[in-house]
């Protein structure tokens, strides 16, 4: 069964450094998402992306965050200047359509640790 | 601020017990309610997507109901098995639903003892 893959599984970065989290969504899916879960908190929405554009972003997704689909298969989340509070598990997801009546398929996540 | 709450936070049952848990969400501006099953060290897996008031969905021993007017959904597991041990997440989608933004509850962690 096709699945969403994320790399790396764990990233350790010094505060202030840039980090890129990578995702390969399911091949026929058109809508892509990033979520994160800070330890002990709820999973929270960051951004949704369709047709090479952000369709919605949360207030967390400020200027230090960006997303890109650089080729036909990868979907990346870049954090420009990491802060301690960016430490979290980051999940990529994709869906066939963006309508809320479609299930989202999640990757296993990247654990980001900021030192 | 839209809030989605799940209860209980955790549940310990014996193998064979039936169990249920609750997801509460805003009753206005509803579009869809998702349920996901999340095993430790794995990715969340979609169980159900529910859109209509009164909807009931079933997948094996797991079923869910939806009441959009009062803003709650129940997830039922009949005859729990150790492999049902996981965190069960519900997620609300409001508005037009066309961006797919999921607003998650904190999850209910189920532990089934053999």
mmCIF file of C-alpha atoms in Angstrom:
data_model
loop_
_atom_site.group_PDB
_atom_site.id
_atom_site.type_symbol
_atom_site.label_atom_id
_atom_site.label_comp_id
_atom_site.label_asym_id
_atom_site.label_seq_id
_atom_site.Cartn_x
_atom_site.Cartn_y
_atom_site.Cartn_z
ATOM 1 C CA UNK A 1 0.000 0.000 0.000
ATOM 2 C CA UNK A 2 1.428 3.421 -0.926
ATOM 3 C CA UNK A 3 2.557 5.523 2.009
ATOM 4 C CA UNK A 4 3.876 8.950 2.899
ATOM 5 C CA UNK A 5 7.580 8.887 3.716
ATOM 6 C CA UNK A 6 9.480 11.458 5.772
ATOM 7 C CA UNK A 7 13.185 12.025 6.230
ATOM 8 C CA UNK A 8 15.076 12.257 8.449
ATOM 9 C CA UNK A 9 13.356 10.433 11.290
ATOM 10 C CA UNK A 10 15.298 12.526 13.815
ATOM 11 C CA UNK A 11 17.050 15.860 13.307
ATOM 12 C CA UNK A 12 19.167 17.593 15.927
ATOM 13 C CA UNK A 13 20.027 21.213 15.160
ATOM 14 C CA UNK A 14 21.593 24.141 16.951
ATOM 15 C CA UNK A 15 19.313 27.083 17.701
ATOM 16 C CA UNK A 16 19.453 29.674 14.941
ATOM 17 C CA UNK A 17 20.316 27.166 12.227
ATOM 18 C CA UNK A 18 18.151 26.408 9.233
ATOM 19 C CA UNK A 19 16.525 23.009 8.904
ATOM 20 C CA UNK A 20 14.715 21.330 6.022
ATOM 21 C CA UNK A 21 12.291 18.492 6.671
ATOM 22 C CA UNK A 22 11.484 16.333 3.693
ATOM 23 C CA UNK A 23 8.382 14.410 2.704
ATOM 24 C CA UNK A 24 7.390 12.267 -0.246
ATOM 25 C CA UNK A 25 3.579 12.259 -0.435
ATOM 26 C CA UNK A 26 1.561 9.481 -2.061
ATOM 27 C CA UNK A 27 2.038 9.821 -5.802
ATOM 28 C CA UNK A 28 -1.511 10.533 -6.979
ATOM 29 C CA UNK A 29 -2.319 12.871 -4.099
ATOM 30 C CA UNK A 30 -2.756 16.542 -4.828
ATOM 31 C CA UNK A 31 -3.032 18.133 -1.374
ATOM 32 C CA UNK A 32 -0.234 18.282 1.153
ATOM 33 C CA UNK A 33 -0.060 19.280 4.779
ATOM 34 C CA UNK A 34 2.338 19.803 7.651
ATOM 35 C CA UNK A 35 1.355 19.336 11.269
ATOM 36 C CA UNK A 36 3.418 19.274 14.430
ATOM 37 C CA UNK A 37 3.101 17.965 17.949
ATOM 38 C CA UNK A 38 5.053 19.552 20.759
ATOM 39 C CA UNK A 39 5.605 17.015 23.525
ATOM 40 C CA UNK A 40 2.517 16.724 25.720
ATOM 41 C CA UNK A 41 0.372 18.937 23.500
ATOM 42 C CA UNK A 42 -2.193 18.404 20.749
ATOM 43 C CA UNK A 43 -1.258 17.806 17.145
ATOM 44 C CA UNK A 44 -1.532 21.243 15.509
ATOM 45 C CA UNK A 45 -1.997 22.302 11.907
ATOM 46 C CA UNK A 46 0.764 24.318 10.265
ATOM 47 C CA UNK A 47 -0.030 24.609 6.586
ATOM 48 C CA UNK A 48 -1.909 23.135 3.640
ATOM 49 C CA UNK A 49 -0.612 23.276 0.069
ATOM 50 C CA UNK A 50 -2.195 22.724 -3.323
ATOM 51 C CA UNK A 51 -1.232 23.529 -6.896
ATOM 52 C CA UNK A 52 2.080 24.981 -5.758
ATOM 53 C CA UNK A 53 0.446 27.434 -3.424
ATOM 54 C CA UNK A 54 -0.334 27.635 0.260
ATOM 55 C CA UNK A 55 -4.096 27.224 0.641
ATOM 56 C CA UNK A 56 -4.182 27.881 4.375
ATOM 57 C CA UNK A 57 -1.636 28.481 7.126
ATOM 58 C CA UNK A 58 -1.925 28.758 10.862
ATOM 59 C CA UNK A 59 -0.695 31.657 12.984
ATOM 60 C CA UNK A 60 2.231 29.421 13.984
ATOM 61 C CA UNK A 61 3.401 29.425 10.357
ATOM 62 C CA UNK A 62 5.169 32.777 10.443
ATOM 63 C CA UNK A 63 7.936 34.166 8.250
ATOM 64 C CA UNK A 64 10.521 31.712 9.529
ATOM 65 C CA UNK A 65 8.572 28.831 7.944
ATOM 66 C CA UNK A 66 8.238 28.035 4.263
ATOM 67 C CA UNK A 67 7.080 25.097 2.175
ATOM 68 C CA UNK A 68 8.059 24.030 -1.288
ATOM 69 C CA UNK A 69 7.389 21.319 -3.791
ATOM 70 C CA UNK A 70 10.718 21.488 -5.643
ATOM 71 C CA UNK A 71 9.966 18.610 -8.003
ATOM 72 C CA UNK A 72 7.130 16.222 -8.741
ATOM 73 C CA UNK A 73 7.634 14.090 -5.684
ATOM 74 C CA UNK A 74 9.080 15.972 -2.705
ATOM 75 C CA UNK A 75 7.335 18.364 -0.337
ATOM 76 C CA UNK A 76 9.579 20.224 2.082
ATOM 77 C CA UNK A 77 9.188 22.315 5.206
ATOM 78 C CA UNK A 78 11.979 24.807 5.875
ATOM 79 C CA UNK A 79 12.506 26.530 9.194
ATOM 80 C CA UNK A 80 14.890 29.417 8.600
ATOM 81 C CA UNK A 81 16.231 30.271 12.034
ATOM 82 C CA UNK A 82 15.228 27.615 14.514
ATOM 83 C CA UNK A 83 14.181 28.402 18.070
ATOM 84 C CA UNK A 84 14.066 26.165 21.101
ATOM 85 C CA UNK A 85 10.261 26.152 20.923
ATOM 86 C CA UNK A 86 10.391 24.621 17.426
ATOM 87 C CA UNK A 87 11.348 21.305 19.020
ATOM 88 C CA UNK A 88 8.495 18.955 18.143
ATOM 89 C CA UNK A 89 7.448 15.990 16.055
ATOM 90 C CA UNK A 90 6.622 17.208 12.548
ATOM 91 C CA UNK A 91 4.166 15.227 10.424
ATOM 92 C CA UNK A 92 3.586 15.453 6.714
ATOM 93 C CA UNK A 93 0.260 14.307 5.283
ATOM 94 C CA UNK A 94 -1.354 14.109 1.890
ATOM 95 C CA UNK A 95 -4.820 13.533 0.484
ATOM 96 C CA UNK A 96 -6.332 12.833 -2.900
ATOM 97 C CA UNK A 97 -8.419 15.954 -2.679
ATOM 98 C CA UNK A 98 -8.431 18.891 -0.312
ATOM 99 C CA UNK A 99 -12.022 18.520 0.656
ATOM 100 C CA UNK A 100 -12.420 17.826 4.324
ATOM 101 C CA UNK A 101 -14.377 14.671 3.565
ATOM 102 C CA UNK A 102 -11.219 12.891 2.404
ATOM 103 C CA UNK A 103 -8.925 11.061 4.842
ATOM 104 C CA UNK A 104 -5.389 12.349 5.196
ATOM 105 C CA UNK A 105 -2.472 9.936 5.020
ATOM 106 C CA UNK A 106 0.336 10.680 7.433
ATOM 107 C CA UNK A 107 4.027 9.920 7.446
ATOM 108 C CA UNK A 108 5.851 8.555 10.485
ATOM 109 C CA UNK A 109 7.096 12.015 11.412
ATOM 110 C CA UNK A 110 10.431 13.766 11.933
ATOM 111 C CA UNK A 111 11.453 14.425 15.501
ATOM 112 C CA UNK A 112 13.170 17.844 15.525
ATOM 113 C CA UNK A 113 15.316 18.660 18.533
ATOM 114 C CA UNK A 114 16.688 22.198 18.845
ATOM 115 C CA UNK A 115 19.660 22.618 21.181
ATOM 116 C CA UNK B 1 -10.499 29.687 18.999
ATOM 117 C CA UNK B 2 -11.926 26.346 17.914
ATOM 118 C CA UNK B 3 -11.516 23.667 20.563
ATOM 119 C CA UNK B 4 -11.783 19.911 20.210
ATOM 120 C CA UNK B 5 -11.809 17.870 23.397
ATOM 121 C CA UNK B 6 -11.591 14.124 23.915
ATOM 122 C CA UNK B 7 -12.404 12.074 26.967
ATOM 123 C CA UNK B 8 -11.192 10.151 28.754
ATOM 124 C CA UNK B 9 -7.517 11.006 28.307
ATOM 125 C CA UNK B 10 -6.577 7.361 28.882
ATOM 126 C CA UNK B 11 -8.332 4.071 29.368
ATOM 127 C CA UNK B 12 -7.201 0.668 30.560
ATOM 128 C CA UNK B 13 -9.460 -2.289 29.771
ATOM 129 C CA UNK B 14 -9.216 -6.062 29.789
ATOM 130 C CA UNK B 15 -9.186 -8.081 26.604
ATOM 131 C CA UNK B 16 -12.776 -8.742 25.553
ATOM 132 C CA UNK B 17 -14.204 -5.607 27.164
ATOM 133 C CA UNK B 18 -16.147 -3.183 25.026
ATOM 134 C CA UNK B 19 -15.297 0.473 25.395
ATOM 135 C CA UNK B 20 -16.192 3.873 24.075
ATOM 136 C CA UNK B 21 -14.805 7.370 24.125
ATOM 137 C CA UNK B 22 -16.010 10.837 23.265
ATOM 138 C CA UNK B 23 -14.960 13.686 21.013
ATOM 139 C CA UNK B 24 -16.543 17.120 21.529
ATOM 140 C CA UNK B 25 -16.276 19.786 18.867
ATOM 141 C CA UNK B 26 -17.907 23.096 17.900
ATOM 142 C CA UNK B 27 -21.508 22.547 16.798
ATOM 143 C CA UNK B 28 -21.471 25.545 14.485
ATOM 144 C CA UNK B 29 -19.762 25.784 11.129
ATOM 145 C CA UNK B 30 -19.271 22.002 10.934
ATOM 146 C CA UNK B 31 -17.876 20.362 7.824
ATOM 147 C CA UNK B 32 -16.452 16.968 8.825
ATOM 148 C CA UNK B 33 -15.141 14.920 11.728
ATOM 149 C CA UNK B 34 -12.206 12.556 11.302
ATOM 150 C CA UNK B 35 -11.078 9.690 13.536
ATOM 151 C CA UNK B 36 -7.485 8.435 13.413
ATOM 152 C CA UNK B 37 -5.783 5.516 15.133
ATOM 153 C CA UNK B 38 -2.182 6.180 16.173
ATOM 154 C CA UNK B 39 0.055 3.375 17.344
ATOM 155 C CA UNK B 40 3.314 4.196 19.090
ATOM 156 C CA UNK B 41 6.199 4.830 16.660
ATOM 157 C CA UNK B 42 3.864 4.663 13.663
ATOM 158 C CA UNK B 43 1.887 7.206 11.678
ATOM 159 C CA UNK B 44 -1.758 8.127 12.410
ATOM 160 C CA UNK B 45 -4.061 5.966 10.314
ATOM 161 C CA UNK B 46 -7.494 7.132 9.159
ATOM 162 C CA UNK B 47 -10.424 5.211 10.600
ATOM 163 C CA UNK B 48 -13.460 7.258 9.628
ATOM 164 C CA UNK B 49 -14.456 10.495 7.987
ATOM 165 C CA UNK B 50 -17.953 11.569 8.990
ATOM 166 C CA UNK B 51 -19.919 14.416 7.533
ATOM 167 C CA UNK B 52 -23.634 13.964 8.149
ATOM 168 C CA UNK B 53 -25.542 14.384 11.395
ATOM 169 C CA UNK B 54 -26.605 10.954 12.589
ATOM 170 C CA UNK B 55 -23.874 9.222 10.568
ATOM 171 C CA UNK B 56 -22.778 5.835 11.839
ATOM 172 C CA UNK B 57 -19.688 4.156 10.429
ATOM 173 C CA UNK B 58 -18.229 0.744 11.128
ATOM 174 C CA UNK B 59 -14.903 -0.952 10.452
ATOM 175 C CA UNK B 60 -14.676 -4.431 11.922
ATOM 176 C CA UNK B 61 -15.124 -4.135 15.684
ATOM 177 C CA UNK B 62 -14.806 -0.346 15.651
ATOM 178 C CA UNK B 63 -17.728 1.971 15.000
ATOM 179 C CA UNK B 64 -18.440 5.671 15.353
ATOM 180 C CA UNK B 65 -21.468 7.921 15.595
ATOM 181 C CA UNK B 66 -21.856 11.607 14.905
ATOM 182 C CA UNK B 67 -24.112 14.307 16.360
ATOM 183 C CA UNK B 68 -23.341 17.616 14.704
ATOM 184 C CA UNK B 69 -26.198 19.505 16.367
ATOM 185 C CA UNK B 70 -24.787 18.975 19.849
ATOM 186 C CA UNK B 71 -21.174 18.675 18.754
ATOM 187 C CA UNK B 72 -20.031 15.204 19.735
ATOM 188 C CA UNK B 73 -18.919 11.904 18.276
ATOM 189 C CA UNK B 74 -18.508 8.553 19.991
ATOM 190 C CA UNK B 75 -16.029 5.856 19.043
ATOM 191 C CA UNK B 76 -16.911 2.321 20.137
ATOM 192 C CA UNK B 77 -14.675 -0.733 20.230
ATOM 193 C CA UNK B 78 -16.441 -4.038 20.713
ATOM 194 C CA UNK B 79 -14.518 -6.910 22.327
ATOM 195 C CA UNK B 80 -11.198 -5.041 22.699
ATOM 196 C CA UNK B 81 -8.031 -6.893 21.709
ATOM 197 C CA UNK B 82 -4.428 -6.108 22.711
ATOM 198 C CA UNK B 83 -3.770 -4.947 19.128
ATOM 199 C CA UNK B 84 -6.372 -2.211 19.638
ATOM 200 C CA UNK B 85 -3.954 -0.531 22.057
ATOM 201 C CA UNK B 86 -3.244 2.877 20.529
ATOM 202 C CA UNK B 87 -4.099 6.551 20.797
ATOM 203 C CA UNK B 88 -7.353 7.476 19.095
ATOM 204 C CA UNK B 89 -7.479 11.004 17.723
ATOM 205 C CA UNK B 90 -10.490 12.910 16.504
ATOM 206 C CA UNK B 91 -10.122 15.975 14.296
ATOM 207 C CA UNK B 92 -12.641 18.621 13.303
ATOM 208 C CA UNK B 93 -12.899 20.404 9.988
ATOM 209 C CA UNK B 94 -15.018 23.537 9.815
ATOM 210 C CA UNK B 95 -16.101 26.082 7.262
ATOM 211 C CA UNK B 96 -16.051 25.043 3.629
ATOM 212 C CA UNK B 97 -13.542 22.317 4.419
ATOM 213 C CA UNK B 98 -11.693 23.033 1.195
ATOM 214 C CA UNK B 99 -8.252 23.487 2.732
ATOM 215 C CA UNK B 100 -8.361 20.245 4.728
ATOM 216 C CA UNK B 101 -7.219 21.926 7.936
ATOM 217 C CA UNK B 102 -7.666 19.390 10.748
ATOM 218 C CA UNK B 103 -8.117 20.621 14.323
ATOM 219 C CA UNK B 104 -7.204 17.756 16.607
ATOM 220 C CA UNK B 105 -8.297 16.727 20.071
ATOM 221 C CA UNK B 106 -5.681 15.608 22.557
ATOM 222 C CA UNK B 107 -6.447 11.934 21.957
ATOM 223 C CA UNK B 108 -7.615 9.002 24.076
ATOM 224 C CA UNK B 109 -4.927 6.428 24.810
ATOM 225 C CA UNK B 110 -6.316 2.925 25.075
ATOM 226 C CA UNK B 111 -4.400 0.096 26.712
ATOM 227 C CA UNK B 112 -5.905 -3.387 26.377
ATOM 228 C CA UNK B 113 -4.503 -5.956 28.790
ATOM 229 C CA UNK B 114 -4.445 -9.615 27.705
#
